[in-house]
PDB file of C-alpha atoms in Angstrom:
ATOM      1  CA  UNK A   1     -43.673  15.378 -45.145  1.00 95.00           C
ATOM      2  CA  UNK A   2     -44.304  11.511 -45.869  1.00 95.00           C
ATOM      3  CA  UNK A   3     -47.987  10.654 -47.232  1.00 96.00           C
ATOM      4  CA  UNK A   4     -49.393   7.645 -48.031  1.00 96.00           C
ATOM      5  CA  UNK A   5     -52.058   7.672 -50.892  1.00 96.00           C
ATOM      6  CA  UNK A   6     -54.956   4.434 -50.902  1.00 96.00           C
ATOM      7  CA  UNK A   7     -57.153   3.992 -53.702  1.00 96.00           C
ATOM      8  CA  UNK A   8     -60.681   5.018 -52.317  1.00 94.00           C
ATOM      9  CA  UNK A   9     -62.247   1.821 -51.250  1.00 91.00           C
ATOM     10  CA  UNK A  10     -65.330   2.851 -53.106  1.00 92.00           C
ATOM     11  CA  UNK A  11     -63.314   2.699 -56.289  1.00 94.00           C
ATOM     12  CA  UNK A  12     -64.876   0.028 -58.621  1.00 93.00           C
ATOM     13  CA  UNK A  13     -62.164   0.752 -61.513  1.00 93.00           C
ATOM     14  CA  UNK A  14     -59.292   0.276 -58.848  1.00 94.00           C
ATOM     15  CA  UNK A  15     -58.298  -3.218 -60.496  1.00 93.00           C
ATOM     16  CA  UNK A  16     -58.534  -1.814 -63.725  1.00 93.00           C
ATOM     17  CA  UNK A  17     -56.421   1.129 -62.852  1.00 93.00           C
ATOM     18  CA  UNK A  18     -53.652  -1.046 -61.248  1.00 93.00           C
ATOM     19  CA  UNK A  19     -53.428  -3.165 -64.337  1.00 91.00           C
ATOM     20  CA  UNK A  20     -53.094   0.195 -66.435  1.00 90.00           C
ATOM     21  CA  UNK A  21     -50.044   1.014 -64.561  1.00 90.00           C
ATOM     22  CA  UNK A  22     -48.947  -2.330 -64.003  1.00 89.00           C
ATOM     23  CA  UNK A  23     -48.365  -1.724 -60.384  1.00 90.00           C
ATOM     24  CA  UNK A  24     -50.941  -3.792 -57.933  1.00 92.00           C
ATOM     25  CA  UNK A  25     -49.748  -2.406 -54.560  1.00 92.00           C
ATOM     26  CA  UNK A  26     -52.600  -0.756 -52.678  1.00 91.00           C
ATOM     27  CA  UNK A  27     -51.030   2.944 -52.278  1.00 94.00           C
ATOM     28  CA  UNK A  28     -48.338   4.828 -53.458  1.00 95.00           C
ATOM     29  CA  UNK A  29     -46.261   6.762 -50.714  1.00 96.00           C
ATOM     30  CA  UNK A  30     -45.170  10.745 -51.453  1.00 96.00           C
ATOM     31  CA  UNK A  31     -42.773  13.209 -49.662  1.00 96.00           C
ATOM     32  CA  UNK A  32     -44.675  16.490 -50.393  1.00 96.00           C
ATOM     33  CA  UNK A  33     -43.573  19.876 -50.082  1.00 94.00           C
ATOM     34  CA  UNK A  34     -45.050  23.308 -50.093  1.00 92.00           C
ATOM     35  CA  UNK A  35     -43.915  24.200 -53.339  1.00 94.00           C
ATOM     36  CA  UNK A  36     -46.090  22.975 -55.813  1.00 92.00           C
ATOM     37  CA  UNK A  37     -43.845  23.732 -58.760  1.00 93.00           C
ATOM     38  CA  UNK A  38     -41.648  20.848 -57.727  1.00 94.00           C
ATOM     39  CA  UNK A  39     -41.490  17.570 -59.514  1.00 94.00           C
ATOM     40  CA  UNK A  40     -42.964  15.613 -56.504  1.00 94.00           C
ATOM     41  CA  UNK A  41     -45.997  17.625 -55.919  1.00 95.00           C
ATOM     42  CA  UNK A  42     -46.851  17.059 -59.845  1.00 94.00           C
ATOM     43  CA  UNK A  43     -46.743  13.570 -59.297  1.00 95.00           C
ATOM     44  CA  UNK A  44     -48.375  13.625 -55.869  1.00 96.00           C
ATOM     45  CA  UNK A  45     -51.098  15.575 -57.826  1.00 96.00           C
ATOM     46  CA  UNK A  46     -51.616  13.205 -60.857  1.00 95.00           C
ATOM     47  CA  UNK A  47     -51.750  10.272 -58.507  1.00 96.00           C
ATOM     48  CA  UNK A  48     -54.585  11.840 -56.925  1.00 97.00           C
ATOM     49  CA  UNK A  49     -56.288  12.590 -60.342  1.00 96.00           C
ATOM     50  CA  UNK A  50     -55.654   8.728 -60.887  1.00 96.00           C
ATOM     51  CA  UNK A  51     -56.708   7.395 -57.759  1.00 96.00           C
ATOM     52  CA  UNK A  52     -59.889   9.640 -57.568  1.00 96.00           C
ATOM     53  CA  UNK A  53     -61.042   9.184 -61.076  1.00 96.00           C
ATOM     54  CA  UNK A  54     -64.473   7.695 -61.320  1.00 95.00           C
ATOM     55  CA  UNK A  55     -65.746   9.210 -64.753  1.00 93.00           C
ATOM     56  CA  UNK A  56     -65.591   7.369 -68.135  1.00 91.00           C
ATOM     57  CA  UNK A  57     -62.646   5.115 -67.875  1.00 90.00           C
ATOM     58  CA  UNK A  58     -62.075   5.532 -71.581  1.00 91.00           C
ATOM     59  CA  UNK A  59     -59.944   9.223 -71.044  1.00 91.00           C
ATOM     60  CA  UNK A  60     -57.709   7.248 -68.765  1.00 90.00           C
ATOM     61  CA  UNK A  61     -57.280   4.264 -71.446  1.00 88.00           C
ATOM     62  CA  UNK A  62     -56.743   7.536 -73.973  1.00 89.00           C
ATOM     63  CA  UNK A  63     -53.932   8.700 -71.643  1.00 85.00           C
ATOM     64  CA  UNK A  64     -52.558   5.108 -71.594  1.00 85.00           C
ATOM     65  CA  UNK A  65     -52.716   4.614 -75.189  1.00 85.00           C
ATOM     66  CA  UNK A  66     -50.920   7.991 -75.768  1.00 84.00           C
ATOM     67  CA  UNK A  67     -48.077   7.023 -73.236  1.00 80.00           C
ATOM     68  CA  UNK A  68     -47.816   3.408 -75.312  1.00 77.00           C
ATOM     69  CA  UNK A  69     -47.583   5.306 -78.433  1.00 82.00           C
ATOM     70  CA  UNK A  70     -44.349   7.647 -76.902  1.00 77.00           C
ATOM     71  CA  UNK A  71     -42.947   4.821 -75.623  1.00 71.00           C
ATOM     72  CA  UNK A  72     -42.359   3.071 -78.924  1.00 72.00           C
ATOM     73  CA  UNK A  73     -41.524   6.224 -80.787  1.00 71.00           C
ATOM     74  CA  UNK A  74     -38.721   6.511 -77.823  1.00 64.00           C
ATOM     75  CA  UNK A  75     -38.160   3.006 -78.204  1.00 62.00           C
ATOM     76  CA  UNK A  76     -37.775   3.255 -82.240  1.00 64.00           C
ATOM     77  CA  UNK A  77     -35.490   6.425 -81.652  1.00 60.00           C
ATOM     78  CA  UNK A  78     -33.167   4.619 -78.949  1.00 56.00           C
ATOM     79  CA  UNK A  79     -29.981   3.083 -80.590  1.00 55.00           C
ATOM     80  CA  UNK A  80     -29.443   0.130 -77.748  1.00 56.00           C
ATOM     81  CA  UNK A  81     -32.790  -1.868 -78.745  1.00 53.00           C
ATOM     82  CA  UNK A  82     -33.898  -2.775 -75.252  1.00 54.00           C
ATOM     83  CA  UNK A  83     -37.415  -1.636 -73.757  1.00 52.00           C
ATOM     84  CA  UNK A  84     -37.299   0.261 -70.884  1.00 50.00           C
ATOM     85  CA  UNK A  85     -39.711  -1.180 -68.611  1.00 49.00           C
ATOM     86  CA  UNK A  86     -39.934   2.348 -66.404  1.00 45.00           C
ATOM     87  CA  UNK A  87     -41.588   4.001 -69.476  1.00 52.00           C
ATOM     88  CA  UNK A  88     -45.125   4.060 -70.493  1.00 59.00           C
ATOM     89  CA  UNK A  89     -48.159   5.243 -68.409  1.00 73.00           C
ATOM     90  CA  UNK A  90     -47.456   5.552 -64.808  1.00 79.00           C
ATOM     91  CA  UNK A  91     -50.316   8.378 -63.588  1.00 82.00           C
ATOM     92  CA  UNK A  92     -47.233  10.750 -62.633  1.00 85.00           C
ATOM     93  CA  UNK A  93     -48.081  13.108 -65.323  1.00 84.00           C
ATOM     94  CA  UNK A  94     -51.951  13.144 -65.927  1.00 91.00           C
ATOM     95  CA  UNK A  95     -53.422  17.031 -66.187  1.00 91.00           C
ATOM     96  CA  UNK A  96     -56.402  17.927 -64.747  1.00 93.00           C
ATOM     97  CA  UNK A  97     -59.258  15.408 -66.084  1.00 94.00           C
ATOM     98  CA  UNK A  98     -62.530  17.816 -65.163  1.00 94.00           C
ATOM     99  CA  UNK A  99     -63.394  20.511 -62.737  1.00 94.00           C
ATOM    100  CA  UNK A 100     -65.356  17.670 -60.909  1.00 95.00           C
ATOM    101  CA  UNK A 101     -62.440  15.319 -60.456  1.00 96.00           C
ATOM    102  CA  UNK A 102     -60.241  18.369 -59.699  1.00 96.00           C
ATOM    103  CA  UNK A 103     -62.344  18.975 -56.688  1.00 97.00           C
ATOM    104  CA  UNK A 104     -62.034  15.440 -55.636  1.00 97.00           C
ATOM    105  CA  UNK A 105     -58.079  15.634 -55.770  1.00 97.00           C
ATOM    106  CA  UNK A 106     -58.436  18.787 -53.485  1.00 98.00           C
ATOM    107  CA  UNK A 107     -60.758  17.726 -51.141  1.00 97.00           C
ATOM    108  CA  UNK A 108     -58.873  14.518 -50.552  1.00 98.00           C
ATOM    109  CA  UNK A 109     -55.391  16.507 -50.476  1.00 97.00           C
ATOM    110  CA  UNK A 110     -56.953  18.753 -47.696  1.00 98.00           C
ATOM    111  CA  UNK A 111     -58.265  15.257 -45.977  1.00 97.00           C
ATOM    112  CA  UNK A 112     -55.086  13.652 -45.936  1.00 97.00           C
ATOM    113  CA  UNK A 113     -53.166  16.566 -44.923  1.00 97.00           C
ATOM    114  CA  UNK A 114     -55.641  17.482 -42.160  1.00 98.00           C
ATOM    115  CA  UNK A 115     -55.333  13.627 -40.964  1.00 97.00           C
ATOM    116  CA  UNK A 116     -51.506  14.067 -40.633  1.00 97.00           C
ATOM    117  CA  UNK A 117     -51.982  17.297 -38.832  1.00 97.00           C
ATOM    118  CA  UNK A 118     -54.125  16.261 -36.452  1.00 97.00           C
ATOM    119  CA  UNK A 119     -51.691  12.941 -35.444  1.00 97.00           C
ATOM    120  CA  UNK A 120     -49.159  15.681 -33.535  1.00 97.00           C
ATOM    121  CA  UNK A 121     -49.383  15.974 -30.018  1.00 95.00           C
ATOM    122  CA  UNK A 122     -48.826  19.764 -30.450  1.00 95.00           C
ATOM    123  CA  UNK A 123     -49.945  22.490 -32.705  1.00 96.00           C
ATOM    124  CA  UNK A 124     -47.925  24.571 -35.201  1.00 96.00           C
ATOM    125  CA  UNK A 125     -48.475  27.558 -33.088  1.00 96.00           C
ATOM    126  CA  UNK A 126     -47.388  25.510 -29.634  1.00 96.00           C
ATOM    127  CA  UNK A 127     -44.424  24.641 -31.530  1.00 96.00           C
ATOM    128  CA  UNK A 128     -43.408  28.137 -32.626  1.00 96.00           C
ATOM    129  CA  UNK A 129     -43.859  29.359 -29.455  1.00 96.00           C
ATOM    130  CA  UNK A 130     -41.741  26.453 -27.517  1.00 95.00           C
ATOM    131  CA  UNK A 131     -38.803  27.376 -30.100  1.00 95.00           C
ATOM    132  CA  UNK A 132     -39.085  31.238 -29.188  1.00 95.00           C
ATOM    133  CA  UNK A 133     -39.510  31.121 -25.579  1.00 94.00           C
ATOM    134  CA  UNK A 134     -38.206  27.993 -24.193  1.00 93.00           C
ATOM    135  CA  UNK A 135     -34.403  28.451 -23.498  1.00 91.00           C
ATOM    136  CA  UNK A 136     -33.951  25.048 -21.895  1.00 94.00           C
ATOM    137  CA  UNK A 137     -34.495  22.896 -25.039  1.00 93.00           C
ATOM    138  CA  UNK A 138     -31.844  20.673 -25.542  1.00 94.00           C
ATOM    139  CA  UNK A 139     -30.234  20.601 -29.539  1.00 95.00           C
ATOM    140  CA  UNK A 140     -31.846  17.594 -30.381  1.00 96.00           C
ATOM    141  CA  UNK A 141     -35.199  18.510 -28.830  1.00 95.00           C
ATOM    142  CA  UNK A 142     -34.835  21.889 -30.641  1.00 95.00           C
ATOM    143  CA  UNK A 143     -33.832  20.545 -33.547  1.00 96.00           C
ATOM    144  CA  UNK A 144     -36.911  17.793 -33.803  1.00 96.00           C
ATOM    145  CA  UNK A 145     -39.528  20.741 -32.771  1.00 96.00           C
ATOM    146  CA  UNK A 146     -37.851  22.801 -35.861  1.00 96.00           C
ATOM    147  CA  UNK A 147     -38.491  19.496 -38.571  1.00 96.00           C
ATOM    148  CA  UNK A 148     -41.940  18.875 -36.805  1.00 96.00           C
ATOM    149  CA  UNK A 149     -43.020  22.850 -36.856  1.00 96.00           C
ATOM    150  CA  UNK A 150     -41.925  22.460 -40.857  1.00 96.00           C
ATOM    151  CA  UNK A 151     -44.018  19.504 -41.702  1.00 97.00           C
ATOM    152  CA  UNK A 152     -46.691  21.148 -39.605  1.00 97.00           C
ATOM    153  CA  UNK A 153     -46.568  24.310 -41.852  1.00 97.00           C
ATOM    154  CA  UNK A 154     -46.364  22.577 -45.133  1.00 97.00           C
ATOM    155  CA  UNK A 155     -49.731  20.549 -44.343  1.00 97.00           C
ATOM    156  CA  UNK A 156     -50.986  23.917 -43.256  1.00 97.00           C
ATOM    157  CA  UNK A 157     -49.911  25.559 -46.466  1.00 97.00           C
ATOM    158  CA  UNK A 158     -51.535  22.520 -48.298  1.00 97.00           C
ATOM    159  CA  UNK A 159     -54.997  22.678 -46.712  1.00 97.00           C
ATOM    160  CA  UNK A 160     -54.803  26.436 -47.347  1.00 97.00           C
ATOM    161  CA  UNK A 161     -53.807  25.996 -50.852  1.00 97.00           C
ATOM    162  CA  UNK A 162     -56.777  23.340 -51.043  1.00 97.00           C
ATOM    163  CA  UNK A 163     -59.107  25.768 -49.610  1.00 97.00           C
ATOM    164  CA  UNK A 164     -58.197  28.637 -52.251  1.00 96.00           C
ATOM    165  CA  UNK A 165     -58.316  26.080 -55.310  1.00 96.00           C
ATOM    166  CA  UNK A 166     -61.445  24.646 -54.325  1.00 96.00           C
ATOM    167  CA  UNK A 167     -63.077  28.442 -53.836  1.00 95.00           C
ATOM    168  CA  UNK A 168     -61.999  29.071 -57.369  1.00 94.00           C
ATOM    169  CA  UNK A 169     -63.076  25.985 -58.876  1.00 93.00           C
ATOM    170  CA  UNK A 170     -66.291  26.638 -57.304  1.00 92.00           C
ATOM    171  CA  UNK A 171     -67.055  29.886 -59.067  1.00 89.00           C
ATOM    172  CA  UNK A 172     -67.549  27.978 -62.126  1.00 68.00           C
ATOM    173  CA  UNK A 173     -70.775  26.709 -60.494  1.00 69.00           C
ATOM    174  CA  UNK A 174     -72.421  30.045 -60.479  1.00 61.00           C
TER     175      UNK A 174
END
């Protein structure tokens, strides 16, 4: 499912973050899946951690410095003598930064999935019923409905996942 993640409008550190990753774009686009073990989902979660982070910016600066050190080490080990501009800090592999931030990430993920789900004219259940009971569907209509229902299934899975994870993180508050 294609999803665009913009920086929060209230992010007063947005310009600094954009400079950190050398990317001045307003959003990043992902194609999310229902499998949180896939690379794209790791990058998606990492990006959300980055854009939602509003605590002490020195933690992000520390991650940036570590990435720069790793890039220098990799460059010294390389035989070609050329720097790879694709290396360094890209906010693609940030671990959880704090429980507070992780909750913000999950809430944002749920909000974005719910917004996309609400844009569909039919529900997931209606699509399944149509696929099961409507024998007049053309080949193309059936395939489009299958694709649409698959996207909805992924979005519903993301919402359920975020609800579960927020519940677990809230146990820490007890």
